Short mmCIF file of N, CA and C in Angstrom, two decimals:
data_model
loop_
_atom_site.label_atom_id
_atom_site.label_comp_id
_atom_site.label_asym_id
_atom_site.label_seq_id
_atom_site.Cartn_x
_atom_site.Cartn_y
_atom_site.Cartn_z
N MET A 1 85.66 68.15 49.65
CA MET A 1 86.35 69.02 50.58
C MET A 1 86.75 68.55 51.53
N ALA A 2 87.81 68.93 52.20
CA ALA A 2 88.29 68.60 53.34
C ALA A 2 87.42 69.22 54.65
N GLU A 3 87.35 68.39 55.89
CA GLU A 3 86.98 68.97 56.83
C GLU A 3 87.55 70.06 57.29
N LYS A 4 87.52 71.18 58.05
CA LYS A 4 88.40 72.13 58.68
C LYS A 4 88.74 71.77 59.92
N ASP A 5 89.87 71.87 60.39
CA ASP A 5 90.45 71.44 61.90
C ASP A 5 89.94 72.66 62.84
N ILE A 6 89.86 72.18 63.84
CA ILE A 6 89.71 73.05 65.06
C ILE A 6 89.98 74.59 65.14
N THR A 7 91.26 74.93 64.58
CA THR A 7 91.85 76.03 64.32
C THR A 7 91.46 76.85 63.28
N GLU A 8 90.87 76.23 62.32
CA GLU A 8 90.70 77.16 60.85
C GLU A 8 89.18 77.45 61.87
N LYS A 9 88.62 76.75 62.28
CA LYS A 9 87.15 76.98 62.54
C LYS A 9 87.05 78.47 63.76
N LEU A 10 88.24 78.07 64.43
CA LEU A 10 88.49 79.24 65.27
C LEU A 10 88.56 80.40 65.04
N LEU A 11 89.58 80.55 64.00
CA LEU A 11 89.79 81.64 63.27
C LEU A 11 88.93 82.16 62.40
N GLU A 12 87.91 81.31 61.79
CA GLU A 12 86.98 81.99 60.99
C GLU A 12 85.69 82.31 61.94
N ASP A 13 85.40 81.86 63.23
CA ASP A 13 84.36 82.05 63.29
C ASP A 13 84.23 82.84 64.69
N TYR A 14 85.56 82.68 65.30
CA TYR A 14 85.96 83.77 66.56
C TYR A 14 87.18 84.38 66.42
N PRO A 15 87.22 85.25 65.40
CA PRO A 15 88.47 85.93 65.31
C PRO A 15 88.76 86.89 66.28
N ASP A 16 88.03 87.45 67.02
CA ASP A 16 88.07 88.47 68.47
C ASP A 16 88.33 87.69 69.24
N VAL A 17 88.43 86.21 69.91
CA VAL A 17 89.16 85.28 70.59
C VAL A 17 90.51 85.56 70.58
N LEU A 18 91.28 85.69 69.49
CA LEU A 18 92.75 85.92 69.51
C LEU A 18 92.81 87.15 69.75
N LYS A 19 92.22 87.72 69.44
CA LYS A 19 92.86 89.31 69.48
C LYS A 19 92.36 89.74 71.07
N LEU A 20 91.36 88.94 71.63
CA LEU A 20 91.36 89.22 73.16
C LEU A 20 92.52 88.36 73.70
N LEU A 21 92.83 87.26 73.41
CA LEU A 21 93.95 86.52 73.86
C LEU A 21 95.36 87.20 73.61
N ALA A 22 95.47 87.86 72.73
CA ALA A 22 96.63 88.72 72.64
C ALA A 22 96.46 90.07 73.37
N ALA A 23 95.68 90.74 73.37
CA ALA A 23 95.42 91.70 74.23
C ALA A 23 95.93 91.51 75.75
N VAL A 24 95.01 90.56 76.51
CA VAL A 24 94.93 89.80 77.70
C VAL A 24 96.47 89.55 77.96
N SER A 25 97.17 88.69 77.14
CA SER A 25 98.17 88.35 77.38
C SER A 25 99.52 89.13 77.21
N GLY A 26 99.47 89.73 76.03
CA GLY A 26 100.46 90.78 75.43
C GLY A 26 101.28 90.10 74.57
N ASP A 27 100.87 88.71 74.23
CA ASP A 27 101.20 87.80 73.08
C ASP A 27 100.99 88.05 71.67
N GLN A 28 101.57 88.84 71.32
CA GLN A 28 101.21 89.20 69.76
C GLN A 28 100.96 88.36 69.20
N ARG A 29 101.61 86.82 69.20
CA ARG A 29 101.84 85.73 68.38
C ARG A 29 100.27 85.04 68.13
N PHE A 30 99.07 85.53 69.04
CA PHE A 30 97.83 85.22 68.76
C PHE A 30 97.37 85.76 67.52
N GLN A 31 97.30 87.07 67.21
CA GLN A 31 96.95 87.99 65.78
C GLN A 31 97.85 87.44 65.04
N ILE A 32 99.13 87.03 64.89
CA ILE A 32 100.11 86.48 63.65
C ILE A 32 99.52 85.50 63.47
N ALA A 33 98.73 84.59 64.21
CA ALA A 33 98.45 83.34 63.73
C ALA A 33 97.22 83.58 63.01
N GLN A 34 96.30 84.37 62.97
CA GLN A 34 95.00 84.72 62.51
C GLN A 34 94.96 85.09 61.18
N ASN A 35 96.58 85.92 60.98
CA ASN A 35 97.12 86.35 59.51
C ASN A 35 98.04 85.84 58.73
N GLU A 36 98.43 84.71 59.20
CA GLU A 36 99.54 83.70 58.71
C GLU A 36 98.69 82.09 58.52
N PRO A 37 98.27 81.97 57.31
CA PRO A 37 97.61 80.50 57.43
C PRO A 37 98.43 79.52 57.33
N GLY A 38 99.71 79.65 56.98
CA GLY A 38 100.98 78.60 57.15
C GLY A 38 101.13 78.24 58.85
N GLU A 39 100.73 79.28 59.82
CA GLU A 39 100.66 78.93 60.96
C GLU A 39 99.54 78.28 61.66
N ARG A 40 98.39 78.18 61.26
CA ARG A 40 97.35 77.76 61.56
C ARG A 40 96.98 76.22 61.80
N LYS A 41 97.96 75.74 62.70
CA LYS A 41 98.27 74.64 63.13
C LYS A 41 97.84 74.47 64.77
N ILE A 42 96.73 73.36 64.88
CA ILE A 42 96.33 73.63 66.33
C ILE A 42 97.57 73.24 67.78
N THR A 43 98.87 72.62 66.77
CA THR A 43 99.62 72.51 67.81
C THR A 43 100.31 73.75 68.41
N LYS A 44 100.52 74.56 67.13
CA LYS A 44 100.86 76.01 67.56
C LYS A 44 100.31 76.84 68.62
N MET A 45 99.12 76.44 67.98
CA MET A 45 98.03 77.25 68.79
C MET A 45 97.87 76.80 70.41
N GLU A 46 98.36 75.56 71.01
CA GLU A 46 98.37 74.91 72.19
C GLU A 46 99.66 75.24 73.06
N ASP A 47 100.93 75.39 71.95
CA ASP A 47 101.95 75.87 72.66
C ASP A 47 102.22 77.18 72.75
N TRP A 48 101.20 78.35 72.11
CA TRP A 48 100.88 79.68 72.61
C TRP A 48 100.47 79.77 73.54
N LEU A 49 99.17 78.89 73.52
CA LEU A 49 98.43 79.05 75.30
C LEU A 49 99.44 78.76 76.14
N THR A 50 100.27 77.44 75.88
CA THR A 50 100.80 77.10 77.33
C THR A 50 101.88 78.20 77.45
N LYS A 51 102.23 78.69 76.58
CA LYS A 51 103.30 79.76 76.91
C LYS A 51 102.83 80.99 77.55
N ALA A 52 101.65 81.32 76.89
CA ALA A 52 101.24 82.48 77.67
C ALA A 52 100.55 82.60 78.88
N LEU A 53 100.01 80.80 79.56
CA LEU A 53 99.61 80.67 80.76
C LEU A 53 100.74 80.66 81.93
N ASP A 54 101.84 79.68 81.27
CA ASP A 54 103.42 79.80 81.84
C ASP A 54 103.73 81.29 82.16
N LYS A 55 103.67 82.08 81.09
CA LYS A 55 103.70 83.39 81.27
C LYS A 55 103.35 84.31 82.76
N ALA A 56 101.75 83.99 82.62
CA ALA A 56 100.93 84.66 83.36
C ALA A 56 101.28 83.64 84.57
N THR A 57 101.47 82.45 85.04
CA THR A 57 101.68 82.05 86.23
C THR A 57 102.99 82.51 86.92
N GLU A 58 104.07 82.50 86.10
CA GLU A 58 105.31 83.24 86.52
C GLU A 58 104.92 84.42 86.97
N LYS A 59 104.53 85.42 86.22
CA LYS A 59 104.02 86.98 87.01
C LYS A 59 103.32 86.72 88.31
N GLY A 60 102.53 85.65 88.18
CA GLY A 60 101.81 85.85 89.78
C GLY A 60 102.64 85.08 90.87
N ILE A 61 103.52 84.16 90.34
CA ILE A 61 104.20 83.90 91.59
C ILE A 61 105.49 84.60 91.83
N GLU A 62 105.83 85.54 90.88
CA GLU A 62 106.74 86.55 91.19
C GLU A 62 106.11 87.52 92.04
N LYS A 63 104.86 87.98 91.93
CA LYS A 63 104.30 88.70 92.81
C LYS A 63 103.96 88.37 93.90
N GLY A 64 103.49 87.02 94.16
CA GLY A 64 103.30 86.78 95.32
C GLY A 64 104.31 86.77 96.24
N ILE A 65 105.49 86.53 95.41
CA ILE A 65 106.73 86.18 96.55
C ILE A 65 107.15 87.78 96.95
N GLU A 66 106.70 88.36 96.15
CA GLU A 66 107.23 90.20 96.55
C GLU A 66 106.29 90.04 97.63
N LYS A 67 104.65 90.04 97.40
CA LYS A 67 103.85 90.47 98.40
C LYS A 67 104.17 89.90 100.25
N GLY A 68 104.81 88.46 99.65
CA GLY A 68 105.34 87.70 100.70
C GLY A 68 106.43 88.43 101.53
N MET A 69 107.56 88.72 100.83
CA MET A 69 108.79 89.10 101.43
C MET A 69 108.59 90.55 101.83
N GLN A 70 107.45 91.65 101.32
CA GLN A 70 107.39 92.52 102.07
C GLN A 70 106.47 92.39 103.38
N ALA A 71 105.53 91.37 103.42
CA ALA A 71 104.78 91.31 104.14
C ALA A 71 105.96 90.97 105.29
N GLY A 72 106.80 90.04 105.21
CA GLY A 72 107.49 89.65 106.08
C GLY A 72 108.78 90.53 106.73
N LEU A 73 108.86 91.52 105.92
CA LEU A 73 109.64 92.56 106.36
C LEU A 73 108.81 93.87 107.53
N GLU A 74 107.38 93.86 106.79
CA GLU A 74 106.89 94.77 107.85
C GLU A 74 106.73 94.29 108.92
N LYS A 75 106.43 92.97 109.07
CA LYS A 75 106.33 92.20 110.46
C LYS A 75 107.51 92.60 111.16
N PHE A 76 108.77 92.37 110.66
CA PHE A 76 109.99 92.12 111.51
C PHE A 76 109.89 93.94 111.72
N VAL A 77 109.82 94.68 111.08
CA VAL A 77 110.04 96.09 111.83
C VAL A 77 108.99 96.14 112.73
N LYS A 78 107.56 95.95 112.39
CA LYS A 78 106.69 95.47 113.92
C LYS A 78 107.16 95.20 115.13
N CYS A 79 107.61 94.21 115.00
CA CYS A 79 108.28 93.25 115.99
C CYS A 79 109.20 94.26 116.32
N VAL A 80 110.08 94.53 116.01
CA VAL A 80 111.47 95.48 116.70
C VAL A 80 110.51 96.43 117.56
N ASP A 81 109.90 97.31 116.62
CA ASP A 81 108.88 98.58 117.13
C ASP A 81 108.70 98.23 118.48
N SER A 82 107.61 96.88 118.42
CA SER A 82 106.83 96.43 119.45
C SER A 82 107.96 95.97 120.63
N LEU A 83 108.93 95.74 120.38
CA LEU A 83 109.86 95.49 121.58
C LEU A 83 110.28 96.70 122.37
N MET A 84 110.45 97.66 121.24
CA MET A 84 111.08 98.73 121.80
C MET A 84 110.35 99.74 123.37
N GLU A 85 108.65 99.35 121.86
CA GLU A 85 107.86 100.43 122.81
C GLU A 85 107.43 99.77 123.92
N ASN A 86 106.79 98.51 123.91
CA ASN A 86 105.94 97.90 124.65
C ASN A 86 106.99 96.69 126.25
N GLU A 87 108.57 96.83 125.50
CA GLU A 87 109.26 95.94 126.86
C GLU A 87 110.10 96.85 126.59
N GLY A 88 109.92 98.05 126.76
CA GLY A 88 111.25 98.57 127.22
C GLY A 88 112.97 98.94 126.08
N CYS A 89 112.78 97.63 125.38
CA CYS A 89 114.45 97.38 125.03
C CYS A 89 114.62 98.57 123.95
N SER A 90 116.59 98.51 124.52
CA SER A 90 117.13 99.06 122.94
C SER A 90 117.01 98.65 121.78
N MET A 91 117.07 99.57 120.84
CA MET A 91 117.16 99.05 119.56
C MET A 91 117.76 97.89 119.10
N GLU A 92 118.84 97.62 119.84
CA GLU A 92 119.96 96.87 119.44
C GLU A 92 119.52 95.66 120.12
N HIS A 93 119.10 95.39 121.44
CA HIS A 93 118.50 94.41 121.98
C HIS A 93 117.26 93.62 121.22
N ALA A 94 116.43 94.68 120.90
CA ALA A 94 115.25 94.43 120.16
C ALA A 94 115.87 93.60 119.08
N CYS A 95 116.73 94.20 118.33
CA CYS A 95 117.27 93.61 116.58
C CYS A 95 117.82 91.85 117.37
N SER A 96 118.67 91.89 118.28
CA SER A 96 119.44 90.78 118.72
C SER A 96 118.19 89.56 118.94
N VAL A 97 117.06 90.17 119.57
CA VAL A 97 116.54 89.37 120.03
C VAL A 97 115.82 88.42 118.85
N LEU A 98 115.54 89.14 117.53
CA LEU A 98 115.14 88.83 116.40
C LEU A 98 116.28 88.13 115.55
N ASN A 99 117.16 87.63 116.07
CA ASN A 99 118.75 87.36 115.35
C ASN A 99 119.11 88.33 114.14
N SER A 100 119.08 89.75 114.37
CA SER A 100 119.25 90.88 113.38
C SER A 100 119.98 91.46 113.80
N THR A 101 120.13 92.51 113.11
CA THR A 101 121.16 93.71 113.68
C THR A 101 120.50 95.58 113.91
N VAL A 102 120.96 96.25 113.91
CA VAL A 102 120.65 97.47 113.96
C VAL A 102 120.31 97.98 112.55
N ASP A 103 121.75 97.97 111.80
CA ASP A 103 122.42 98.34 110.50
C ASP A 103 120.80 97.16 109.41
N GLU A 104 120.61 96.16 109.78
CA GLU A 104 119.64 95.36 108.96
C GLU A 104 118.03 96.33 109.22
N TYR A 105 117.79 96.32 110.32
CA TYR A 105 116.30 97.06 110.71
C TYR A 105 116.55 98.30 109.91
N GLU A 106 117.49 99.15 110.23
CA GLU A 106 117.35 100.30 109.21
C GLU A 106 117.47 100.28 107.80
N LYS A 107 117.65 99.25 107.26
CA LYS A 107 118.13 98.77 105.65
C LYS A 107 116.70 98.56 105.33
N VAL A 108 116.12 97.86 106.27
CA VAL A 108 114.55 97.17 105.81
C VAL A 108 113.39 98.27 105.95
N LYS A 109 113.68 99.50 106.85
CA LYS A 109 112.84 100.20 106.91
C LYS A 109 112.96 101.52 106.25
N LYS A 110 113.89 101.56 105.75
CA LYS A 110 114.53 102.32 104.61
C LYS A 110 113.71 101.92 103.16
N LEU A 111 113.99 100.41 102.75
CA LEU A 111 113.49 99.94 101.83
C LEU A 111 111.81 100.14 101.71
N LEU A 112 111.40 99.76 103.15
CA LEU A 112 109.90 99.18 102.87
C LEU A 112 109.38 101.11 102.72
N SER A 113 109.81 102.42 103.50
CA SER A 113 109.55 103.68 102.92
C SER A 113 110.08 104.07 101.61
N GLU A 114 110.63 103.37 101.15
CA GLU A 114 110.83 103.67 99.47
C GLU A 114 109.76 103.11 98.36
N ALA A 115 109.66 102.03 99.17
CA ALA A 115 108.73 100.93 98.30
C ALA A 115 106.93 101.57 98.48
N ALA A 116 107.02 102.18 99.56
CA ALA A 116 105.56 103.02 99.67
C ALA A 116 105.47 104.13 98.85
N ILE A 117 106.70 104.67 98.82
CA ILE A 117 106.57 106.30 98.17
C ILE A 117 106.24 105.65 96.24
N ALA A 118 106.92 104.76 96.07
CA ALA A 118 107.13 104.20 94.87
C ALA A 118 105.78 103.49 94.83
N VAL A 119 105.11 103.21 95.29
CA VAL A 119 103.85 102.88 95.16
C VAL A 119 102.67 104.08 94.95
#
């Protein structure tokens, strides 16, 4: 009898690992691999793990970009507000100091307030 490969051992000894991977990643192919003997190849498993990790990384990057953009927009609004309050600048002047326009400032403020409501 031939020795079992690592995928077969994993599937027999630790079937819940695949269920956990499917639940965490949202990728049901982990469970399909458990049910379809023809798909029990380590190269397929490696491909799936790589894709799952790539997908998680992309989501993390997207969330990081969103948070960074939101933080930058919040800082922009605070700077305009601070210039108006502390320096007595008009909104137009405060925006121009920051190479922006009143229209952009108002759009950003509206966007941030909508984002706060959505959360």
